[in-house]
CSV table of C-alpha atoms (C1' of nucleotides) in Angstrom, one decimal:
chain,number,residue,atom,x,y,z
A,1,UNK,CA,25.8,-40.9,58.4
A,2,UNK,CA,22.1,-40.7,58.9
A,3,UNK,CA,22.1,-41.4,62.6
A,4,UNK,CA,23.4,-37.9,63.0
A,5,UNK,CA,20.6,-36.6,60.9
A,6,UNK,CA,18.0,-38.7,62.8
A,7,UNK,CA,19.2,-37.1,66.0
A,8,UNK,CA,19.1,-33.6,64.5
A,9,UNK,CA,15.6,-34.3,63.2
A,10,UNK,CA,14.5,-35.1,66.8
A,11,UNK,CA,16.3,-32.2,68.4
A,12,UNK,CA,15.0,-29.6,65.8
A,13,UNK,CA,11.6,-30.3,67.4
A,14,UNK,CA,12.8,-29.8,70.9
A,15,UNK,CA,16.0,-30.2,73.1
A,16,UNK,CA,16.6,-33.5,74.7
A,17,UNK,CA,19.1,-35.4,76.8
A,18,UNK,CA,20.8,-38.5,75.5
A,19,UNK,CA,18.7,-40.5,77.9
A,20,UNK,CA,15.5,-39.1,76.5
A,21,UNK,CA,16.7,-39.5,73.0
A,22,UNK,CA,17.5,-43.1,73.7
A,23,UNK,CA,13.9,-43.6,74.9
A,24,UNK,CA,12.5,-42.0,71.8
A,25,UNK,CA,14.7,-44.1,69.6
A,26,UNK,CA,13.4,-47.1,71.5
A,27,UNK,CA,9.8,-46.0,70.9
A,28,UNK,CA,8.1,-44.2,68.1
A,29,UNK,CA,11.2,-42.7,66.4
A,30,UNK,CA,12.6,-46.3,66.5
A,31,UNK,CA,10.1,-47.2,63.9
A,32,UNK,CA,12.2,-45.4,61.3
A,33,UNK,CA,15.6,-45.3,62.9
A,34,UNK,CA,16.9,-47.9,65.3
A,35,UNK,CA,19.8,-46.9,67.6
A,36,UNK,CA,21.2,-48.0,71.0
A,37,UNK,CA,22.0,-45.6,73.8
A,38,UNK,CA,25.8,-46.2,73.3
A,39,UNK,CA,25.5,-45.2,69.7
A,40,UNK,CA,23.5,-42.1,70.6
A,41,UNK,CA,25.8,-40.8,73.3
A,42,UNK,CA,28.8,-41.3,71.0
A,43,UNK,CA,27.1,-39.5,68.2
A,44,UNK,CA,26.0,-36.6,70.5
A,45,UNK,CA,29.6,-35.9,71.5
A,46,UNK,CA,30.6,-35.9,67.9
A,47,UNK,CA,27.9,-33.6,66.9
A,48,UNK,CA,28.7,-31.2,69.7
A,49,UNK,CA,32.3,-31.1,68.7
A,50,UNK,CA,31.2,-30.4,65.1
A,51,UNK,CA,29.1,-27.5,66.3
A,52,UNK,CA,25.8,-28.9,65.1
A,53,UNK,CA,24.6,-29.2,68.7
A,54,UNK,CA,25.3,-27.4,72.0
A,55,UNK,CA,25.0,-29.2,75.3
A,56,UNK,CA,24.1,-27.8,78.7
A,57,UNK,CA,24.3,-29.7,81.9
A,58,UNK,CA,21.1,-29.5,84.0
A,59,UNK,CA,21.6,-30.2,87.7
A,60,UNK,CA,18.8,-32.3,89.1
A,61,UNK,CA,17.6,-33.3,92.5
A,62,UNK,CA,16.6,-36.8,93.4
A,63,UNK,CA,18.3,-38.2,90.2
A,64,UNK,CA,21.6,-37.8,88.3
A,65,UNK,CA,22.3,-34.6,86.4
A,66,UNK,CA,21.5,-34.6,82.8
A,67,UNK,CA,22.9,-32.9,79.7
A,68,UNK,CA,20.4,-31.2,77.4
A,69,UNK,CA,21.3,-30.9,73.8
A,70,UNK,CA,20.1,-28.1,71.6
A,71,UNK,CA,20.4,-27.9,67.8
A,72,UNK,CA,22.5,-25.0,66.6
A,73,UNK,CA,21.9,-22.8,63.6
A,74,UNK,CA,24.7,-24.7,61.8
A,75,UNK,CA,23.0,-28.0,62.8
A,76,UNK,CA,19.7,-26.9,61.4
A,77,UNK,CA,21.3,-25.8,58.1
A,78,UNK,CA,23.1,-29.1,57.8
A,79,UNK,CA,19.8,-30.9,58.4
A,80,UNK,CA,18.0,-28.8,55.8
A,81,UNK,CA,20.8,-29.4,53.3
A,82,UNK,CA,20.6,-33.2,54.0
A,83,UNK,CA,16.9,-33.2,53.5
A,84,UNK,CA,17.2,-31.4,50.2
A,85,UNK,CA,19.5,-34.1,48.8
A,86,UNK,CA,17.6,-37.0,47.1
A,87,UNK,CA,17.9,-40.4,48.8
A,88,UNK,CA,17.3,-44.0,47.9
A,89,UNK,CA,14.6,-46.2,49.3
A,90,UNK,CA,16.0,-47.9,52.4
A,91,UNK,CA,18.0,-51.2,52.1
A,92,UNK,CA,16.3,-54.1,53.8
A,93,UNK,CA,17.8,-56.7,56.0
A,94,UNK,CA,15.2,-59.0,57.4
A,95,UNK,CA,16.2,-62.2,59.2
A,96,UNK,CA,12.7,-63.7,59.1
A,97,UNK,CA,12.4,-63.4,55.4
A,98,UNK,CA,15.8,-65.1,55.0
A,99,UNK,CA,14.5,-68.0,57.1
A,100,UNK,CA,11.3,-68.2,55.0
A,101,UNK,CA,13.3,-68.2,51.8
A,102,UNK,CA,15.0,-71.4,53.1
A,103,UNK,CA,12.0,-72.5,55.2
A,104,UNK,CA,11.6,-75.8,53.4
A,105,UNK,CA,14.7,-77.2,55.0
A,106,UNK,CA,13.2,-76.7,58.5
A,107,UNK,CA,10.4,-78.4,60.2
A,108,UNK,CA,7.0,-76.8,59.5
A,109,UNK,CA,6.3,-76.4,63.2
A,110,UNK,CA,9.4,-74.2,63.7
A,111,UNK,CA,8.4,-72.0,60.8
A,112,UNK,CA,4.8,-71.7,61.9
A,113,UNK,CA,5.7,-70.9,65.5
A,114,UNK,CA,8.1,-68.2,64.4
A,115,UNK,CA,5.4,-66.7,62.1
A,116,UNK,CA,3.0,-66.7,65.0
A,117,UNK,CA,5.5,-65.0,67.3
A,118,UNK,CA,6.2,-62.3,64.7
A,119,UNK,CA,2.5,-61.8,64.1
A,120,UNK,CA,2.1,-61.2,67.8
A,121,UNK,CA,5.0,-58.8,68.0
A,122,UNK,CA,3.7,-56.8,65.0
A,123,UNK,CA,0.2,-56.7,66.5
A,124,UNK,CA,1.6,-55.3,69.7
A,125,UNK,CA,3.5,-52.5,67.9
A,126,UNK,CA,0.4,-51.8,65.9
A,127,UNK,CA,-1.6,-51.4,69.0
A,128,UNK,CA,0.9,-49.0,70.5
A,129,UNK,CA,0.9,-46.9,67.3
A,130,UNK,CA,-2.9,-46.8,67.1
A,131,UNK,CA,-3.0,-45.6,70.7
A,132,UNK,CA,-0.6,-42.8,69.9
A,133,UNK,CA,-2.8,-42.0,66.9
A,134,UNK,CA,-5.9,-41.7,69.0
A,135,UNK,CA,-4.2,-39.7,71.7
A,136,UNK,CA,-2.2,-37.2,69.7
A,137,UNK,CA,-3.5,-37.1,66.2
A,138,UNK,CA,-7.3,-37.2,66.4
A,139,UNK,CA,-8.3,-34.6,63.8
A,140,UNK,CA,-6.0,-33.7,61.0
A,141,UNK,CA,-7.3,-30.2,60.6
A,142,UNK,CA,-6.2,-29.0,64.1
A,143,UNK,CA,-2.6,-30.3,63.7
A,144,UNK,CA,0.4,-27.9,63.3
A,145,UNK,CA,2.6,-28.4,60.3
A,146,UNK,CA,5.3,-30.1,62.5
A,147,UNK,CA,2.6,-32.4,63.9
A,148,UNK,CA,1.3,-33.3,60.5
A,149,UNK,CA,4.8,-34.4,59.5
A,150,UNK,CA,5.2,-36.4,62.7
A,151,UNK,CA,1.8,-38.0,62.0
A,152,UNK,CA,2.9,-39.1,58.6
A,153,UNK,CA,5.7,-41.2,60.1
A,154,UNK,CA,3.2,-42.7,62.5
A,155,UNK,CA,0.9,-43.5,59.6
A,156,UNK,CA,3.7,-45.4,57.9
A,157,UNK,CA,4.4,-47.2,61.1
A,158,UNK,CA,0.7,-48.2,61.3
A,159,UNK,CA,0.5,-49.4,57.7
A,160,UNK,CA,3.9,-51.2,58.0
A,161,UNK,CA,2.8,-53.2,61.0
A,162,UNK,CA,-0.7,-53.8,59.5
A,163,UNK,CA,1.0,-55.2,56.4
A,164,UNK,CA,3.2,-57.5,58.4
A,165,UNK,CA,0.3,-58.9,60.4
A,166,UNK,CA,-1.6,-59.5,57.1
A,167,UNK,CA,1.4,-61.2,55.5
A,168,UNK,CA,1.9,-63.5,58.6
A,169,UNK,CA,-1.7,-64.5,58.4
A,170,UNK,CA,-1.4,-65.3,54.7
A,171,UNK,CA,1.8,-67.2,55.1
A,172,UNK,CA,0.4,-69.3,57.9
A,173,UNK,CA,-2.7,-70.0,55.7
A,174,UNK,CA,-0.6,-71.0,52.7
A,175,UNK,CA,1.7,-73.3,54.8
A,176,UNK,CA,-1.0,-75.1,56.7
B,1,UNK,CA,26.2,-62.5,61.1
B,2,UNK,CA,23.1,-63.0,58.9
B,3,UNK,CA,24.7,-62.2,55.6
B,4,UNK,CA,26.3,-65.6,55.9
B,5,UNK,CA,22.9,-67.1,56.4
B,6,UNK,CA,21.3,-65.2,53.6
B,7,UNK,CA,24.1,-66.6,51.3
B,8,UNK,CA,23.5,-70.2,52.7
B,9,UNK,CA,19.8,-69.8,52.1
B,10,UNK,CA,20.4,-69.0,48.4
B,11,UNK,CA,23.0,-71.8,47.9
B,12,UNK,CA,20.9,-74.4,49.6
B,13,UNK,CA,18.5,-74.0,46.7
B,14,UNK,CA,21.2,-74.3,44.0
B,15,UNK,CA,25.0,-73.6,43.6
B,16,UNK,CA,26.0,-70.2,42.4
B,17,UNK,CA,29.1,-68.1,41.7
B,18,UNK,CA,29.8,-64.9,43.6
B,19,UNK,CA,28.8,-63.0,40.5
B,20,UNK,CA,25.5,-64.7,40.2
B,21,UNK,CA,24.9,-64.3,43.9
B,22,UNK,CA,25.6,-60.6,43.6
B,23,UNK,CA,23.0,-60.4,40.8
B,24,UNK,CA,20.4,-62.2,42.9
B,25,UNK,CA,21.1,-59.9,45.9
B,26,UNK,CA,20.6,-57.0,43.6
B,27,UNK,CA,17.3,-58.4,42.4
B,28,UNK,CA,14.6,-60.4,44.2
B,29,UNK,CA,16.8,-61.6,47.1
B,30,UNK,CA,17.8,-58.0,47.6
B,31,UNK,CA,14.2,-57.3,48.8
B,32,UNK,CA,15.0,-59.0,52.1
B,33,UNK,CA,18.8,-58.8,52.2
B,34,UNK,CA,20.9,-56.1,50.7
B,35,UNK,CA,24.6,-56.8,50.0
B,36,UNK,CA,27.2,-55.5,47.6
B,37,UNK,CA,29.5,-57.8,45.5
B,38,UNK,CA,32.5,-56.9,47.7
B,39,UNK,CA,30.7,-58.1,50.8
B,40,UNK,CA,29.5,-61.3,49.1
B,41,UNK,CA,33.0,-62.3,47.8
B,42,UNK,CA,34.6,-61.7,51.2
B,43,UNK,CA,31.8,-63.7,52.9
B,44,UNK,CA,32.1,-66.5,50.4
B,45,UNK,CA,35.9,-66.9,51.2
B,46,UNK,CA,35.1,-66.9,54.9
B,47,UNK,CA,32.3,-69.5,54.6
B,48,UNK,CA,34.6,-71.7,52.5
B,49,UNK,CA,37.3,-71.6,55.1
B,50,UNK,CA,34.8,-72.4,57.8
B,51,UNK,CA,33.7,-75.5,55.8
B,52,UNK,CA,30.1,-74.4,55.2
B,53,UNK,CA,30.7,-74.0,51.5
B,54,UNK,CA,32.9,-75.7,49.0
B,55,UNK,CA,34.1,-73.9,45.8
B,56,UNK,CA,34.9,-75.3,42.5
B,57,UNK,CA,36.6,-73.3,39.7
B,58,UNK,CA,34.7,-73.6,36.4
B,59,UNK,CA,36.8,-72.8,33.3
B,60,UNK,CA,34.8,-70.9,30.8
B,61,UNK,CA,35.3,-69.9,27.1
B,62,UNK,CA,34.6,-66.4,25.9
B,63,UNK,CA,34.4,-65.1,29.4
B,64,UNK,CA,36.5,-65.2,32.7
B,65,UNK,CA,36.5,-68.4,34.7
B,66,UNK,CA,34.1,-68.5,37.6
B,67,UNK,CA,34.0,-70.2,41.0
B,68,UNK,CA,30.8,-72.1,41.8
B,69,UNK,CA,30.0,-72.5,45.5
B,70,UNK,CA,28.1,-75.5,46.9
B,71,UNK,CA,26.7,-75.7,50.4
B,72,UNK,CA,28.2,-78.5,52.5
B,73,UNK,CA,26.4,-80.7,54.9
B,74,UNK,CA,27.9,-78.7,57.8
B,75,UNK,CA,26.6,-75.5,56.1
B,76,UNK,CA,23.1,-76.9,55.8
B,77,UNK,CA,23.1,-78.0,59.4
B,78,UNK,CA,24.3,-74.5,60.4
B,79,UNK,CA,21.5,-72.9,58.4
B,80,UNK,CA,18.9,-75.3,59.9
B,81,UNK,CA,20.2,-74.5,63.4
B,82,UNK,CA,20.0,-70.7,62.7
B,83,UNK,CA,16.5,-71.0,61.3
B,84,UNK,CA,15.4,-72.8,64.5
B,85,UNK,CA,16.6,-70.0,66.7
B,86,UNK,CA,13.9,-67.3,67.3
B,87,UNK,CA,14.7,-63.8,65.9
B,88,UNK,CA,13.5,-60.3,66.4
B,89,UNK,CA,11.6,-58.3,63.8
B,90,UNK,CA,14.1,-56.4,61.6
B,91,UNK,CA,15.4,-53.0,62.8
B,92,UNK,CA,14.5,-50.2,60.4
B,93,UNK,CA,16.7,-47.4,59.1
B,94,UNK,CA,14.8,-45.3,56.7
B,95,UNK,CA,16.3,-42.0,55.4
B,96,UNK,CA,13.0,-40.8,53.9
B,97,UNK,CA,11.1,-41.1,57.1
B,98,UNK,CA,13.8,-39.2,59.0
B,99,UNK,CA,13.4,-36.5,56.4
B,100,UNK,CA,9.6,-36.5,56.8
B,101,UNK,CA,9.9,-36.4,60.5
B,102,UNK,CA,11.7,-33.0,60.2
B,103,UNK,CA,10.0,-32.2,56.9
B,104,UNK,CA,8.4,-29.0,58.2
B,105,UNK,CA,11.8,-27.2,58.2
B,106,UNK,CA,12.2,-27.8,54.4
B,107,UNK,CA,10.3,-26.3,51.5
B,108,UNK,CA,7.1,-28.2,50.6
B,109,UNK,CA,8.3,-28.6,47.0
B,110,UNK,CA,11.5,-30.5,48.1
B,111,UNK,CA,9.4,-32.9,50.2
B,112,UNK,CA,6.7,-33.4,47.6
B,113,UNK,CA,9.3,-34.1,44.8
B,114,UNK,CA,11.0,-36.6,47.0
B,115,UNK,CA,7.7,-38.3,47.8
B,116,UNK,CA,6.9,-38.5,44.1
B,117,UNK,CA,10.3,-40.0,43.3
B,118,UNK,CA,10.0,-42.6,46.0
B,119,UNK,CA,6.5,-43.4,44.8
B,120,UNK,CA,7.8,-44.0,41.3
B,121,UNK,CA,10.7,-46.2,42.6
B,122,UNK,CA,8.4,-48.3,44.6
B,123,UNK,CA,6.0,-48.6,41.7
B,124,UNK,CA,8.8,-49.9,39.5
B,125,UNK,CA,9.8,-52.5,42.1
B,126,UNK,CA,6.2,-53.5,42.4
B,127,UNK,CA,5.9,-54.0,38.7
B,128,UNK,CA,9.0,-56.2,38.7
B,129,UNK,CA,7.7,-58.3,41.5
B,130,UNK,CA,4.3,-58.7,39.9
B,131,UNK,CA,5.9,-59.8,36.7
B,132,UNK,CA,7.9,-62.4,38.6
B,133,UNK,CA,4.6,-63.5,40.3
B,134,UNK,CA,2.9,-64.0,37.0
B,135,UNK,CA,5.8,-65.8,35.4
B,136,UNK,CA,6.8,-68.2,38.1
B,137,UNK,CA,4.0,-68.5,40.6
B,138,UNK,CA,0.8,-68.6,38.7
B,139,UNK,CA,-1.1,-71.3,40.6
B,140,UNK,CA,-0.3,-72.1,44.2
B,141,UNK,CA,-1.3,-75.8,43.9
B,142,UNK,CA,1.4,-76.8,41.4
B,143,UNK,CA,4.3,-75.2,43.4
B,144,UNK,CA,6.9,-77.4,45.1
B,145,UNK,CA,7.5,-76.7,48.8
B,146,UNK,CA,10.7,-74.7,48.1
B,147,UNK,CA,8.8,-72.6,45.5
B,148,UNK,CA,6.0,-72.0,48.0
B,149,UNK,CA,8.5,-70.6,50.5
B,150,UNK,CA,10.2,-68.5,47.8
B,151,UNK,CA,6.7,-67.2,46.8
B,152,UNK,CA,6.1,-66.1,50.3
B,153,UNK,CA,9.1,-63.8,50.2
B,154,UNK,CA,7.9,-62.4,46.9
B,155,UNK,CA,4.4,-61.9,48.4
B,156,UNK,CA,6.0,-59.8,51.1
B,157,UNK,CA,7.9,-57.8,48.5
B,158,UNK,CA,4.7,-57.1,46.7
B,159,UNK,CA,2.7,-56.0,49.8
B,160,UNK,CA,5.7,-54.0,51.0
B,161,UNK,CA,6.0,-52.0,47.8
B,162,UNK,CA,2.2,-51.7,47.5
B,163,UNK,CA,2.1,-50.3,51.1
B,164,UNK,CA,4.8,-47.7,50.2
B,165,UNK,CA,3.0,-46.5,47.1
B,166,UNK,CA,-0.2,-46.1,49.1
B,167,UNK,CA,1.6,-44.2,51.9
B,168,UNK,CA,3.3,-41.9,49.4
B,169,UNK,CA,-0.1,-41.1,47.9
B,170,UNK,CA,-1.6,-40.4,51.3
B,171,UNK,CA,1.3,-38.3,52.3
B,172,UNK,CA,1.2,-36.2,49.1
B,173,UNK,CA,-2.6,-35.8,49.6
B,174,UNK,CA,-2.2,-34.7,53.3
B,175,UNK,CA,0.6,-32.2,52.5
B,176,UNK,CA,-1.1,-30.6,49.5
C,1,DT,C1',40.1,-48.1,17.6
C,2,DT,C1',38.3,-46.3,21.4
C,3,DG,C1',34.9,-46.5,24.8
C,4,DA,C1',31.3,-48.7,27.1
C,5,DC,C1',29.2,-52.7,28.8
C,6,DA,C1',28.8,-57.5,30.7
C,7,DT,C1',31.3,-61.1,32.9
C,8,DA,C1',34.1,-62.4,36.9
C,9,DT,C1',36.8,-61.6,41.2
C,10,DG,C1',38.9,-59.3,44.9
C,11,DC,C1',41.8,-55.9,48.5
C,12,DA,C1',42.1,-52.1,51.8
C,13,DA,C1',40.7,-48.1,54.3
C,14,DA,C1',37.2,-45.8,56.4
C,15,DC,C1',32.9,-45.7,58.7
C,16,DA,C1',28.9,-47.5,61.3
C,17,DG,C1',26.9,-50.6,64.5
C,18,DT,C1',26.9,-54.2,68.3
C,19,DT,C1',28.2,-56.2,72.6
C,20,DG,C1',30.1,-56.2,76.9
C,21,DC,C1',31.4,-53.6,80.5
C,22,DA,C1',31.5,-49.6,83.9
C,23,DT,C1',29.9,-45.9,87.0
C,24,DA,C1',26.7,-43.2,89.9
C,25,DT,C1',22.2,-41.5,92.4
C,26,DA,C1',17.8,-42.4,94.4
C,27,DA,C1',13.4,-44.7,94.9
C,28,DT,C1',10.9,-48.8,95.5
C,29,DT,C1',10.3,-53.5,96.5
C,30,DT,C1',11.4,-57.9,98.8
D,1,DA,C1',19.4,-54.9,104.6
D,2,DA,C1',19.7,-56.3,100.0
D,3,DA,C1',18.0,-56.5,95.4
D,4,DT,C1',15.7,-54.3,91.8
D,5,DT,C1',14.3,-50.6,88.9
D,6,DA,C1',14.6,-46.0,86.8
D,7,DT,C1',17.5,-42.3,85.8
D,8,DA,C1',21.7,-40.8,83.5
D,9,DT,C1',26.2,-41.2,81.0
D,10,DG,C1',29.9,-43.3,78.7
D,11,DC,C1',34.4,-46.4,77.0
D,12,DA,C1',36.6,-50.2,74.4
D,13,DA,C1',36.8,-54.1,71.5
D,14,DC,C1',34.8,-56.4,68.0
D,15,DT,C1',32.1,-57.1,64.0
D,16,DG,C1',29.8,-55.6,59.9
D,17,DT,C1',29.2,-52.3,55.9
D,18,DT,C1',30.4,-49.0,52.6
D,19,DT,C1',33.4,-46.8,49.3
D,20,DG,C1',37.1,-46.5,46.4
D,21,DC,C1',40.2,-48.9,43.9
D,22,DA,C1',42.1,-52.8,41.1
D,23,DT,C1',42.4,-56.5,37.6
D,24,DA,C1',41.2,-59.4,33.5
D,25,DT,C1',38.6,-61.2,29.3
D,26,DG,C1',35.4,-60.6,25.5
D,27,DT,C1',31.6,-58.3,22.9
D,28,DC,C1',29.3,-54.6,20.7
D,29,DA,C1',28.6,-50.1,19.1
D,30,DA,C1',30.1,-45.4,17.7
DNA sequence: TTGACATATGCAAACAGTTGCATATAATTT
DNA sequence: AAATTATATGCAACTGTTTGCATATGTCAA
């Protein structure tokens, strides 16, 4: 049930609406936890009923009202307890690598095109992450503790995408 | 429905029983697709009903009988069609990075211990993959096409684990 | 001889995630 | 005036995954 904890992890930093959460899960948070807005809204209701979050409707002008969620003391304690439990490295499910595993039954062009496209996609993510790094995490010394931890997840995002780009290059080289 | 395709991708190389498949999904194939034996057996029945696989019961002595699954022509065509469709980079769900994102609410010791444990786990995987590399993929030139593709997935496994170990080191360094 | 381990297969319930649909306001573009 | 985009929220059906349980044979060690 780690979507719950991913939401708590974002809200412990600052309150957010479901819409804002969905945008974050589509952006930098999405690097380590993917979730759709439908999933997020459903989970938020559940977490509010459980008492880990409290919601407050904020009337807005010029746009629909929104519901801001705050983490409760119980929610924070739950998050702390969850963090303290050891966890396993993440399970991987990667379509591209399944394709590559059986790549010899397809035409080389199809495989090479797919590799090129993935290379491009990873390069774009990498560029976004590097922009974030330059904008928000210029010098380590001045960062707050919370910022340091956020930066660590960004660093993983950067090395993850860098590694993918390098592997695509190598794969293309080997197959050509 | 990519578990189906991951199974087809293994069986297109050579026939296997559910038990053997489960072991492979727990080993090197597990690097790019994680699946439990329950999932695998259920999926195998489904794929046989669909006509993508055919199963043959092999009587054995000194151990329970097993059922060997072969990919059918229809199954191979399905796999080829699936490979030809473009796919997105894999969605990530990583418990450890969720923990790190909110790591500032936990005690430093808990975080550092968890980082050390993950570093160790990734190092062990890396060692297994490097052993496989030395044993089966010594020189690129002599590899068959199928082996080259299999090697590419192993290469990704190696760089993935290497990247994790490096990140753990960096994270521990920054937090200390 | 009891217990653990390896081989070998599978069901069923609970939980999580995806996909398609639905609604509503307001600004901007065509 | 109509279409599109951004904001904002959510339900329902389906599909996929996890967890716990269940069964059966044979070997090896305590």
